[in-house]
């Protein structure tokens, strides 16, 4: 199992859920990013430290600058994760739809790539999520 990773609270909570789920075995943190650009979430050095402290391997799925078909780029990247690392499930901290999307992005991409998606926070009550983070 891999956790789609930005270094923030939502993916950390998804990792907590994945670790508590006996059917999952989280081993990787995966950052999806545009190559050679500054990452727009948390700094990469911080994410490297997070992975190291968690004892997990940090992986990157890099998209070439100028990519226009992000759906296909994600699908190809996810397939590569499966082929290279044997990843069969990606867990995300997604809680809700973004913008005009009608379906969860990672759910669509993972389905097209032929692997499972784990959405432990999907439609979770925000106060409940906060309490879980505080209580651990």
mmCIF file of N, CA and C in Angstrom, residues 8-10 12-13 16 128-136:
data_model
loop_
_atom_site.group_PDB
_atom_site.id
_atom_site.type_symbol
_atom_site.label_atom_id
_atom_site.label_comp_id
_atom_site.label_asym_id
_atom_site.label_seq_id
_atom_site.Cartn_x
_atom_site.Cartn_y
_atom_site.Cartn_z
ATOM 1 N N UNK A 8 0.848 16.887 4.563
ATOM 2 C CA UNK A 8 -0.108 17.571 5.421
ATOM 3 C C UNK A 8 -0.944 16.646 6.295
ATOM 4 N N UNK A 9 -1.884 17.251 6.998
ATOM 5 C CA UNK A 9 -2.671 16.531 7.995
ATOM 6 C C UNK A 9 -3.572 15.460 7.390
ATOM 7 N N UNK A 10 -4.164 15.726 6.226
ATOM 8 C CA UNK A 10 -5.108 14.766 5.657
ATOM 9 C C UNK A 10 -4.419 13.464 5.244
ATOM 10 N N UNK A 12 -1.618 12.391 6.447
ATOM 11 C CA UNK A 12 -1.164 11.770 7.691
ATOM 12 C C UNK A 12 -2.294 10.975 8.338
ATOM 13 N N UNK A 13 -3.487 11.510 8.305
ATOM 14 C CA UNK A 13 -4.634 10.803 8.867
ATOM 15 C C UNK A 13 -4.974 9.570 8.022
ATOM 16 N N UNK A 16 -2.649 6.927 9.105
ATOM 17 C CA UNK A 16 -3.082 6.355 10.381
ATOM 18 C C UNK A 16 -4.168 5.305 10.156
ATOM 19 N N UNK A 128 -15.030 15.305 13.356
ATOM 20 C CA UNK A 128 -14.602 13.939 13.687
ATOM 21 C C UNK A 128 -13.146 13.715 13.257
ATOM 22 N N UNK A 129 -12.800 14.183 12.072
ATOM 23 C CA UNK A 129 -11.426 14.041 11.582
ATOM 24 C C UNK A 129 -10.444 14.765 12.497
ATOM 25 N N UNK A 130 -10.808 15.961 12.910
ATOM 26 C CA UNK A 130 -9.949 16.726 13.817
ATOM 27 C C UNK A 130 -9.756 15.997 15.140
ATOM 28 N N UNK A 131 -10.828 15.456 15.685
ATOM 29 C CA UNK A 131 -10.731 14.720 16.941
ATOM 30 C C UNK A 131 -9.851 13.480 16.816
ATOM 31 N N UNK A 132 -9.938 12.798 15.701
ATOM 32 C CA UNK A 132 -9.100 11.619 15.477
ATOM 33 C C UNK A 132 -7.625 12.028 15.433
ATOM 34 N N UNK A 133 -7.346 13.160 14.752
ATOM 35 C CA UNK A 133 -5.956 13.650 14.684
ATOM 36 C C UNK A 133 -5.427 14.005 16.079
ATOM 37 N N UNK A 134 -6.258 14.628 16.868
ATOM 38 C CA UNK A 134 -5.835 15.047 18.201
ATOM 39 C C UNK A 134 -5.614 13.840 19.108
ATOM 40 N N UNK A 135 -6.536 12.872 19.025
ATOM 41 C CA UNK A 135 -6.477 11.687 19.897
ATOM 42 C C UNK A 135 -5.440 10.678 19.415
ATOM 43 N N UNK A 136 -5.143 10.696 18.103
ATOM 44 C CA UNK A 136 -4.184 9.746 17.543
ATOM 45 C C UNK A 136 -4.812 8.443 17.373
#
